[in-house]
Amino acid sequence: GNLIWNAVMWMVQDRNKTIWLGMGDGGLERFLPETETFEHNYYQPGQKGFLSSYTVKHIAEDKKGNLWVATDSGINVVDIMSRKLSYLRHDKKNAGSLPHDNVNSLFLDNMNRMWVGTQIGLGFYDFKTKKFIDVTKQCKVGENGVLGITSDLNNNLWLITAKGITRFNTVTNKWKTYDVTDGLQSNEFSANSILHTDDGYILCAGAKGINYFLPEHLRENLTVPGVVITNFLLRNQPLRSNKVISEITEVKLDYNHYFFTIEFAALDFTNVGKNKYRYRLEGFNNEWVDLGHKRQVTFVNLDPGEYLFRVAGSNNDGTWNEEGAILKITITPPFWQTTWFYILCGIAIIAGIYAFIKFRERKLNREKAVLEEKVNVRTVELREEKEKVEGANKEIRDSINYAQKIQNAIMPTEEDFKKTLPNSFILFKPKDIVSGDFYWISHLPEGTVLYATADCTGHGVPGGFMSMLGTSFLNEIVNEKNITDPAKVLGILREKVIAALKQTGSAGENKDGMDITLVKLDLKNKKLVYAGANNPIWIQRKGETGMVELKPDKQPIGYYVNQTEFTNQTVPLQKGDCVFSFTDGFADQFGGPRGKKFKYSSLEKTLLELDKNNFSRASEKMNAILEEWKTWAQNGESKGYEQTDDVCVIGVMI
């Protein structure tokens, strides 16, 4: 006979080479190859000896050769030899029964445990005790439901759900969920669309494509993040202080400051949306309070006294800084409950009697004192306003200086370049304290190095944020995901920048992004691979007086209407060749006798004339030329110009 129903949900071949088909609304069918027909004796639900439901979602075979058939009404176990069925169903009164009747997937692991993914979570059947064990509390995917199960070479379970992919270690009960922020094409996956291949890859099909990966290549982030307090708000207004909030160790509040908020952050930027926090306020509650991903906590109506606020934070992979940040908070009592207030009241009574006696005598003096008091009050008000302005300026300056420390910490140093490229120089001159230009390097195996020269939109603090974002993404793409092809790296970097800035091309949205040069040098084989977004590179061949220009793709790292795939350009090198990459800051600097731009032609000439015998000191020469151009003097009159933009020039001699 033909298929009784066309919707085949699952197909499996048992150890006897028999093919079984699970139908979406037609039960279980067996294919008979000798007659090329189908036998459908197992599809009548509701009758003894038949399936418990028409809808078959998955089929698995246990070690005895029995078929386990998952349906929306429990599990049906088919004894192939006797053709008899037994049923496994959920029973509220039996803790060892099937956790839920709506079963989506089945998987038999190496320890002879039959794992079941249900509508509400995960469990397994123990063949020794003949009981189900529900592990949903250990692997918290119950709210999502488990749509498919497989395992890797280390016997970790991999689960697909409606909200991503989850890895579950059945020995330690540790689990981690990956979503689109970790690189998934989508958080939604199709039922039982997960496969562990013979070469170790795991493939998962979802709403927007397929993800595949080697589980052993996924590395946990074990870096313990720093934790800092970033803001202290009194009645939704920032705390007034001459110090940066992260440097304050103690705060004293009046009794009427009954409403305040503390904000904090874990200094790990791998995936800040997955950083977690917990706090406790010693003197009020001594137990840790989990905040999840929330970065602030508010307190209301605390009694006068001393408190110690502690906050701990973790990175995206759950590595915690248990020491965290600490802030001592002292709340003073109201003045009418203090000893000095009673003393003041007594003094006030005596002073009032004395003032009454001397009233006539002091009338004129009081009028004079009133006028002087008004002058003094106004003077104090002006001084306070001045202190506010000075304090605000210092807070801004300190914040920018702190941002510079963070930027310098994540950017490589010139010594990092010279480890692999000893005959190189870097001229890096931010226009402001923090820079929108940045450079980056990654030392790859077998004498290969990948480095970048980038110019982000803007300069100062906005450009600095973009540069730190670019550096973080490059580290993730190259150092974590091991992608080293320059064109592919730029393509992924563009996707991450567009996603991070939520760019869609809508009118009026930000056009932030970056222009970048990415160079891969194979020092062993003397070969260069280049890809660029709006920024070219120049190559000076040994002994030649001109430059060879490798032109970039005319598109930025960011949203672009006519964007295309980035392309690689491969060039052979020889010893003595010089490779130059740069941003537009040097060429666009105003100066000289006419106050014009330096221009790229002058920059090319300057680079060609560098002393190749002292190449690693070339940054000093380049800096001197730039300063001379800026501070041009004519007829004894200085015509100095401010720096126009951030400057970054990198030279490498092979």
XYZ file of C-alpha atoms in Angstrom:
654
model
C 0.000 0.000 0.000
C 0.955 3.651 -0.276
C 1.696 6.066 2.581
C -1.437 6.725 4.560
C -0.281 10.300 5.171
C 2.257 12.489 3.328
C 3.660 14.487 6.265
C 6.763 12.480 7.336
C 8.145 13.986 10.555
C 11.012 11.538 11.165
C 12.615 8.505 9.516
C 15.018 5.954 11.032
C 16.596 2.652 10.000
C 16.885 0.098 12.801
C 19.684 -2.463 13.266
C 17.783 -4.919 11.052
C 17.904 -2.377 8.177
C 14.153 -1.832 8.475
C 13.022 1.717 7.708
C 10.430 3.239 10.039
C 8.580 6.483 9.332
C 6.926 8.768 11.883
C 3.989 10.613 10.346
C 2.824 14.089 11.286
C -0.769 12.935 11.477
C -0.676 9.276 10.494
C 1.106 7.316 13.207
C 4.014 4.913 12.578
C 4.657 3.149 9.272
C 7.131 0.461 8.192
C 8.602 0.281 4.690
C 8.738 -3.216 3.105
C 11.546 -3.107 0.499
C 10.731 -6.520 -0.987
C 7.287 -5.273 -2.098
C 8.073 -1.542 -2.034
C 4.992 -0.962 0.058
C 4.223 0.491 3.478
C 2.728 -1.321 6.435
C 0.590 0.923 8.644
C -0.571 -1.223 11.518
C 0.472 1.166 14.269
C -1.567 4.249 13.701
C -4.891 3.607 15.429
C -4.780 5.670 18.664
C -7.135 5.050 21.534
C -7.148 1.256 21.108
C -5.139 -1.236 23.085
C -1.958 -2.284 21.299
C -1.797 0.835 19.087
C -0.044 4.201 19.297
C -1.234 6.740 21.845
C -1.418 9.504 19.188
C -1.499 10.010 15.429
C 1.280 12.638 15.733
C 4.774 11.079 15.782
C 7.464 13.686 16.521
C 10.634 11.573 16.808
C 11.897 7.967 16.744
C 14.944 6.459 18.484
C 16.279 2.910 18.939
C 17.546 1.618 22.294
C 20.336 -0.942 22.819
C 17.885 -3.859 22.715
C 16.603 -2.803 19.303
C 13.282 -1.486 20.573
C 11.832 1.607 18.924
C 10.994 4.602 21.119
C 8.301 6.688 19.464
C 7.790 10.261 20.768
C 4.305 11.735 20.382
C 2.255 14.570 21.801
C 0.634 11.995 24.117
C 3.648 10.317 25.683
C 6.234 7.754 24.503
C 5.363 4.465 22.808
C 7.995 1.687 23.042
C 7.713 -0.846 20.196
C 9.186 -4.338 20.728
C 10.313 -5.165 17.163
C 10.346 -8.916 17.777
C 6.924 -9.307 19.414
C 5.335 -6.264 17.721
C 3.905 -5.260 21.104
C 3.703 -1.696 22.406
C 4.174 -0.327 25.904
C 3.382 3.209 27.015
C 5.320 5.743 29.078
C 3.110 8.600 30.286
C 3.212 11.439 32.785
C 1.681 10.710 36.176
C 1.408 13.547 38.709
C 1.446 11.050 41.564
C 4.590 9.253 40.334
C 7.832 11.275 40.524
C 9.586 8.678 38.331
C 7.143 8.983 35.448
C 7.630 10.837 32.157
C 8.083 14.575 33.027
C 5.570 15.679 30.377
C 3.431 13.900 27.749
C 4.285 16.275 24.877
C 7.678 14.823 23.828
C 9.611 16.592 21.041
C 12.887 14.627 20.837
C 14.780 11.503 22.008
C 18.503 10.730 22.281
C 20.362 7.610 23.568
C 23.768 8.576 25.021
C 26.925 6.487 25.587
C 25.868 5.717 29.177
C 22.659 4.022 27.987
C 20.410 6.857 29.113
C 17.471 7.764 26.909
C 17.197 11.567 27.048
C 13.807 13.127 26.385
C 13.161 16.722 25.355
C 9.639 17.781 26.275
C 7.514 20.876 26.014
C 8.620 21.943 29.501
C 12.237 20.805 29.727
C 14.730 17.932 29.863
C 14.896 14.483 31.477
C 16.225 10.971 30.906
C 15.108 7.368 31.386
C 17.295 5.157 33.597
C 17.086 1.606 32.223
C 18.369 0.160 35.534
C 15.730 1.727 37.771
C 13.161 2.017 34.963
C 12.398 5.563 36.065
C 12.579 8.990 34.510
C 14.825 11.653 36.069
C 13.771 15.269 35.469
C 16.874 17.546 35.214
C 15.018 20.721 34.187
C 16.024 22.450 37.440
C 19.707 21.704 36.776
C 19.495 22.737 33.090
C 17.104 25.658 33.112
C 15.657 25.374 29.634
C 12.189 24.345 30.778
C 10.579 27.639 29.894
C 11.832 27.272 26.312
C 11.118 23.578 25.734
C 13.662 21.183 24.180
C 13.259 20.664 20.421
C 16.322 18.485 19.694
C 19.208 16.687 21.474
C 22.669 15.396 20.573
C 26.053 15.051 22.310
C 29.675 15.924 21.536
C 32.890 13.906 21.928
C 33.122 14.978 25.594
C 29.599 13.685 26.315
C 28.152 17.166 26.747
C 24.533 17.376 25.661
C 23.632 20.019 23.070
C 19.992 21.117 23.046
C 18.093 23.276 20.581
C 15.185 25.318 21.892
C 12.962 28.167 20.755
C 15.473 30.580 22.310
C 18.887 29.339 21.200
C 21.317 26.460 21.737
C 22.189 25.117 25.211
C 25.232 23.044 26.248
C 24.628 20.872 29.321
C 27.355 18.949 31.181
C 25.534 15.998 32.736
C 28.350 15.388 35.252
C 28.757 18.914 36.682
C 25.190 20.039 35.848
C 26.692 23.219 34.419
C 24.931 24.708 31.427
C 25.289 27.622 29.055
C 22.901 29.030 26.471
C 24.078 30.648 23.231
C 21.880 33.118 21.344
C 22.179 35.576 18.456
C 24.607 37.732 20.459
C 27.008 34.767 20.349
C 26.737 34.443 16.568
C 23.631 32.281 16.012
C 21.734 32.962 12.780
C 18.545 33.053 14.884
C 17.279 32.082 18.323
C 14.612 29.847 16.751
C 15.357 26.296 15.583
C 13.280 23.666 13.864
C 12.296 20.518 15.742
C 15.019 17.806 15.749
C 17.167 19.836 13.335
C 20.443 19.060 15.174
C 23.169 16.650 14.002
C 26.565 15.519 15.323
C 28.722 14.635 12.304
C 31.432 11.955 12.168
C 34.168 14.623 12.065
C 32.943 16.237 15.275
C 30.880 19.139 13.957
C 27.441 19.972 15.312
C 24.921 21.353 12.796
C 21.704 23.133 13.767
C 19.022 24.377 11.339
C 17.052 27.455 12.316
C 14.696 30.114 11.048
C 17.418 32.002 9.148
C 19.886 29.310 8.126
C 22.269 26.763 9.613
C 24.885 27.082 12.370
C 27.761 24.591 12.482
C 30.701 24.476 14.877
C 33.269 22.280 16.616
C 32.352 22.155 20.315
C 35.991 21.858 21.406
C 36.756 25.181 19.723
C 34.322 27.045 21.996
C 36.370 28.605 24.781
C 35.081 29.876 28.101
C 35.901 33.463 29.059
C 37.913 32.957 32.278
C 39.042 36.581 32.660
C 37.956 37.935 36.041
C 36.372 41.351 35.283
C 37.000 44.465 37.295
C 33.903 45.862 39.005
C 33.434 49.607 39.526
C 30.693 51.859 40.846
C 29.786 54.154 37.954
C 27.197 56.492 39.466
C 25.519 57.466 42.739
C 22.168 59.237 42.393
C 20.434 61.163 45.184
C 16.762 61.607 44.301
C 17.724 60.889 40.663
C 20.457 63.548 40.713
C 24.209 62.671 40.497
C 26.203 62.870 43.734
C 28.205 66.095 43.887
C 31.855 65.291 44.504
C 35.309 66.432 43.430
C 36.309 62.806 42.849
C 35.432 60.336 40.131
C 32.674 58.147 41.580
C 34.747 54.969 41.058
C 37.443 56.419 43.375
C 35.057 57.291 46.215
C 35.174 54.804 49.114
C 32.719 56.487 51.499
C 29.534 58.545 51.126
C 27.880 60.515 53.942
C 24.186 61.291 53.558
C 21.713 63.391 55.508
C 18.693 61.710 57.063
C 16.426 63.272 54.406
C 18.284 61.524 51.590
C 15.747 58.714 51.824
C 15.939 57.777 48.142
C 19.222 56.945 46.389
C 20.406 54.707 43.543
C 23.812 53.063 42.973
C 24.925 52.119 39.444
C 27.837 49.803 38.658
C 29.492 47.865 35.843
C 31.705 44.817 35.254
C 34.651 45.829 33.045
C 34.429 42.963 30.562
C 33.263 44.013 27.095
C 33.120 40.606 25.381
C 29.324 40.555 25.556
C 28.233 43.159 28.098
C 24.583 42.173 27.794
C 25.395 38.830 29.503
C 27.403 40.251 32.422
C 25.661 39.488 35.750
C 25.602 41.182 39.155
C 24.699 40.584 42.793
C 24.908 42.829 45.861
C 24.435 42.990 49.590
C 24.092 45.933 51.965
C 25.747 44.939 55.243
C 23.825 46.480 58.106
C 20.556 46.004 56.249
C 20.750 42.570 54.611
C 23.764 40.266 54.788
C 22.635 37.857 52.069
C 23.615 38.270 48.432
C 20.799 39.487 46.211
C 20.990 38.394 42.551
C 20.278 41.166 40.064
C 20.736 39.178 36.856
C 21.866 41.599 34.142
C 20.549 44.675 35.996
C 23.284 47.264 36.643
C 21.676 49.357 39.381
C 19.929 49.068 42.732
C 17.772 51.603 44.600
C 17.348 52.015 48.378
C 14.490 53.850 50.093
C 13.988 55.017 53.709
C 17.063 53.462 55.323
C 17.460 54.200 59.032
C 20.371 56.428 60.167
C 23.545 54.399 60.675
C 26.546 52.912 58.875
C 26.216 50.479 55.966
C 28.683 48.657 53.723
C 27.535 48.192 50.124
C 29.214 45.338 48.217
C 28.632 44.494 44.559
C 30.093 41.504 42.685
C 30.052 41.034 38.907
C 30.725 38.373 36.298
C 31.692 38.298 32.637
C 29.499 36.833 29.880
C 30.586 33.247 30.720
C 29.886 33.495 34.460
C 33.451 34.101 35.734
C 32.835 36.167 38.899
C 34.810 38.881 40.629
C 33.715 37.995 44.156
C 35.639 40.872 45.753
C 33.878 43.386 43.507
C 33.488 47.011 44.586
C 32.824 48.319 48.117
C 31.243 51.597 49.242
C 30.754 52.699 52.847
C 27.509 54.643 53.356
C 26.844 56.713 56.500
C 23.391 58.205 57.090
C 23.394 60.929 59.779
C 20.436 61.339 62.175
C 18.158 64.452 62.026
C 19.614 67.448 63.784
C 16.826 67.640 66.388
C 17.934 64.301 67.793
C 21.513 65.435 68.486
C 23.155 66.868 71.624
C 24.447 69.911 69.823
C 20.860 70.857 68.876
C 19.818 71.075 72.552
C 22.902 73.167 73.302
C 22.070 75.415 70.380
C 18.508 75.881 71.627
C 19.805 77.016 75.034
C 22.214 79.432 73.438
C 19.413 80.761 71.212
C 17.179 81.507 74.246
C 19.966 83.361 76.034
C 20.842 85.221 72.863
C 17.170 86.190 72.384
C 16.921 87.693 75.894
C 20.168 89.572 75.366
C 18.996 90.786 71.957
C 15.717 92.090 73.435
C 17.554 94.095 76.113
C 19.947 95.548 73.583
C 17.307 96.020 70.888
C 17.322 99.790 70.685
C 21.067 99.999 70.988
C 21.646 97.487 68.217
C 18.921 98.598 65.802
C 21.233 100.384 63.430
C 23.857 97.662 63.754
C 21.257 95.058 62.823
C 20.249 96.972 59.715
C 23.880 97.230 58.753
C 24.376 93.561 59.499
C 21.372 92.686 57.274
C 22.949 94.516 54.379
C 26.302 92.848 54.983
C 24.599 89.480 55.243
C 22.931 89.976 51.870
C 26.299 90.779 50.364
C 27.850 87.738 52.026
C 25.009 85.475 50.884
C 25.385 86.661 47.337
C 29.145 86.160 47.574
C 28.637 82.619 48.853
C 26.146 81.905 46.056
C 28.605 83.114 43.436
C 31.372 81.023 45.016
C 29.132 77.944 45.062
C 28.217 78.429 41.402
C 31.904 78.725 40.591
C 32.650 75.537 42.528
C 29.832 73.746 40.678
C 31.276 74.714 37.315
C 34.797 73.760 38.384
C 33.536 70.476 39.841
C 31.592 69.623 36.672
C 34.651 70.369 34.537
C 36.834 68.204 36.738
C 34.319 65.323 36.632
C 34.224 65.503 32.846
C 38.015 65.729 32.622
C 38.501 62.857 35.066
C 35.959 60.735 33.187
C 37.728 61.371 29.894
C 41.114 60.582 31.484
C 39.666 57.345 32.809
C 38.317 56.552 29.348
C 41.856 57.137 28.033
C 43.216 54.595 30.529
C 40.664 52.030 29.342
C 41.466 52.739 25.681
C 45.225 52.473 26.302
C 44.685 49.225 28.209
C 42.903 47.480 25.335
C 45.102 48.858 22.540
C 48.450 47.164 21.776
C 51.682 49.032 22.475
C 54.448 49.741 20.000
C 56.445 47.018 21.791
C 53.695 44.530 20.814
C 54.394 45.383 17.173
C 58.143 45.086 17.579
C 57.902 41.557 19.021
C 57.155 40.257 15.532
C 57.960 43.346 13.458
C 61.131 44.753 15.027
C 61.840 47.047 12.079
C 58.627 49.081 12.367
C 57.323 52.375 13.742
C 53.994 53.809 14.937
C 53.062 57.500 15.053
C 49.905 57.749 17.184
C 48.743 61.257 18.202
C 45.151 61.656 19.410
C 43.607 65.098 18.845
C 41.948 64.944 22.259
C 42.583 62.830 25.342
C 40.911 59.781 23.779
C 41.216 58.896 20.128
C 38.898 57.875 17.310
C 41.900 56.414 15.486
C 43.282 53.117 16.697
C 45.655 50.388 15.693
C 45.513 46.687 16.471
C 47.694 43.592 16.027
C 47.373 39.835 16.419
C 50.399 37.523 16.352
C 49.398 34.404 14.418
C 51.235 31.070 14.273
C 54.128 30.286 11.896
C 55.539 33.795 11.534
C 52.283 35.450 10.433
C 50.933 38.724 11.812
C 47.604 40.502 11.243
C 47.428 44.219 11.976
C 44.981 47.064 11.413
C 44.992 50.846 11.129
C 41.527 52.347 11.658
C 39.778 55.736 11.668
C 36.427 55.808 13.476
C 33.707 58.389 12.981
C 34.547 61.488 15.033
C 37.261 61.954 17.615
C 37.405 62.523 21.368
C 34.982 60.533 23.521
C 32.584 59.454 20.682
C 35.488 58.303 18.549
C 37.074 56.630 21.559
C 33.956 54.542 22.163
C 33.942 53.467 18.521
C 37.655 52.575 18.658
C 37.169 50.424 21.770
C 34.186 48.750 20.071
C 36.317 48.039 16.981
C 39.220 46.669 19.041
C 36.876 44.404 21.005
C 35.237 43.054 17.848
C 38.610 42.403 16.139
C 39.807 40.470 19.205
C 36.627 38.398 19.161
C 36.721 37.685 15.417
C 40.452 36.886 15.119
C 41.651 35.775 18.536
C 38.500 33.941 19.682
C 36.935 32.701 16.449
C 40.281 32.183 14.633
C 39.144 33.962 11.461
C 42.274 35.426 9.813
C 41.251 36.069 6.203
C 41.315 39.936 5.985
C 38.268 40.261 3.708
C 36.192 37.883 5.874
C 37.307 39.692 9.037
C 36.135 43.045 7.594
C 32.831 41.526 6.525
C 32.125 40.140 9.999
C 33.350 43.377 11.618
C 30.871 45.328 9.474
C 28.017 43.048 10.533
C 28.911 43.440 14.226
C 29.186 47.257 13.985
C 25.817 47.497 12.191
C 24.230 45.229 14.815
C 25.849 47.062 17.745
C 24.731 50.494 16.454
C 21.317 49.133 15.340
C 21.760 50.604 11.869
C 18.995 49.903 9.347
C 19.520 52.691 6.827
C 16.474 54.620 8.055
C 16.442 58.363 7.509
C 17.887 60.323 10.412
C 19.703 57.429 12.114
C 23.409 57.638 12.991
C 25.952 56.983 10.239
C 28.752 56.026 12.582
C 31.341 53.519 11.449
C 35.016 53.334 10.564
C 37.507 53.264 7.691
C 40.128 50.583 8.167
C 43.191 48.945 6.655
C 43.761 45.243 7.493
C 47.111 43.695 6.533
C 48.130 40.049 6.894
C 51.914 39.568 6.648
C 53.384 36.112 6.043
C 56.982 36.896 7.058
C 58.171 33.362 6.349
C 56.966 33.302 2.742
C 57.311 37.073 2.144
C 53.653 37.572 1.198
C 51.122 40.304 2.002
C 47.322 39.985 1.936
C 45.399 43.279 2.193
C 41.754 44.256 2.529
C 40.565 47.797 3.132
C 37.454 49.865 3.796
C 38.079 53.312 2.202
C 41.736 53.298 3.401
C 44.574 52.280 1.014
C 48.096 51.087 1.796
C 51.368 52.134 0.138
C 54.286 49.806 -0.597
C 57.777 51.147 -1.312
C 59.842 48.534 -3.120
C 63.458 48.357 -2.053
C 65.574 50.727 -4.137
C 62.565 52.365 -5.853
C 61.620 56.056 -5.511
C 57.849 55.739 -5.761
C 54.977 54.050 -4.006
C 52.782 51.147 -5.110
C 49.235 51.871 -3.945
C 46.783 49.075 -3.088
C 43.343 50.649 -3.326
C 40.542 49.754 -0.883
C 36.920 48.826 -1.384
C 34.974 52.102 -1.485
C 32.693 51.317 1.427
C 32.943 51.844 5.195
C 32.623 49.505 8.159
C 29.034 50.406 8.914
C 25.734 50.652 7.070
C 26.168 51.440 3.371
C 23.413 51.358 0.753
C 25.469 49.728 -2.024
C 27.641 47.526 0.145
C 29.396 44.517 -1.396
C 31.705 41.787 -0.118
C 35.191 42.989 0.813
C 38.027 41.722 -1.383
C 41.599 40.600 -0.707
C 44.667 41.741 -2.627
C 47.748 39.503 -2.395
C 51.229 40.917 -3.124
C 54.630 39.153 -2.930
C 57.282 41.002 -0.914
C 61.022 40.964 -0.652
C 63.435 41.961 2.047
C 63.765 45.717 2.332
C 60.217 46.512 1.117
C 58.316 49.012 3.287
C 54.556 48.845 3.921
C 52.752 52.020 5.096
C 49.198 52.294 6.460
C 47.624 55.482 7.797
C 44.495 57.437 8.620
C 43.606 60.850 7.157
C 44.761 62.872 10.182
C 48.333 63.580 8.987
C 47.338 64.542 5.408
C 44.425 66.750 6.585
C 46.458 68.737 9.147
C 46.354 72.507 8.542
C 49.607 74.462 8.734
C 52.465 75.798 6.671
C 52.874 79.364 5.413
C 49.383 79.458 3.855
C 47.448 77.504 6.426
C 46.676 74.690 3.966
C 46.367 70.943 4.411
C 49.544 68.835 4.421
C 48.014 66.594 1.685
C 48.682 62.964 0.706
C 51.313 63.917 -1.882
C 53.447 65.526 0.844
C 52.846 62.540 3.120
C 54.042 60.185 0.365
C 57.192 62.278 -0.156
C 57.874 62.335 3.607
C 57.577 58.531 3.859
C 59.826 57.985 0.823
C 62.552 60.173 2.375
C 62.635 58.350 5.728
C 66.028 56.967 6.793
C 65.638 53.245 6.054
C 68.764 52.477 8.132
C 67.048 53.849 11.244
C 63.497 52.861 10.330
C 62.296 51.922 13.837
C 62.957 55.544 14.981
C 61.014 57.044 12.076
C 58.078 58.037 14.304
C 60.277 60.739 15.912
C 61.060 62.214 12.496
C 57.395 62.075 11.435
C 56.285 63.765 14.672
C 58.868 66.545 14.229
C 57.628 67.214 10.665
C 54.009 67.356 11.841
C 54.810 69.751 14.721
C 56.840 72.009 12.423
C 53.910 72.117 9.955
C 51.455 73.012 12.728
C 53.591 75.748 14.331
C 54.721 77.452 11.148
C 56.126 80.950 11.756
C 56.471 83.638 9.115
C 58.258 86.997 9.483
C 58.754 86.325 13.160
C 55.010 85.873 13.746
C 53.743 82.490 14.916
C 50.921 80.964 12.866
C 50.375 77.948 15.069
C 47.387 75.696 14.298
C 45.585 73.249 16.543
C 45.683 69.574 15.630
C 42.835 68.959 13.186
C 42.178 65.243 13.707
C 43.578 62.097 15.295
C 46.794 60.922 13.603
C 47.935 57.324 13.104
C 50.729 56.208 10.729
C 52.296 52.714 10.768
C 55.357 51.656 8.816
C 56.763 48.117 8.536
C 60.033 47.170 6.833
C 60.251 43.552 5.690
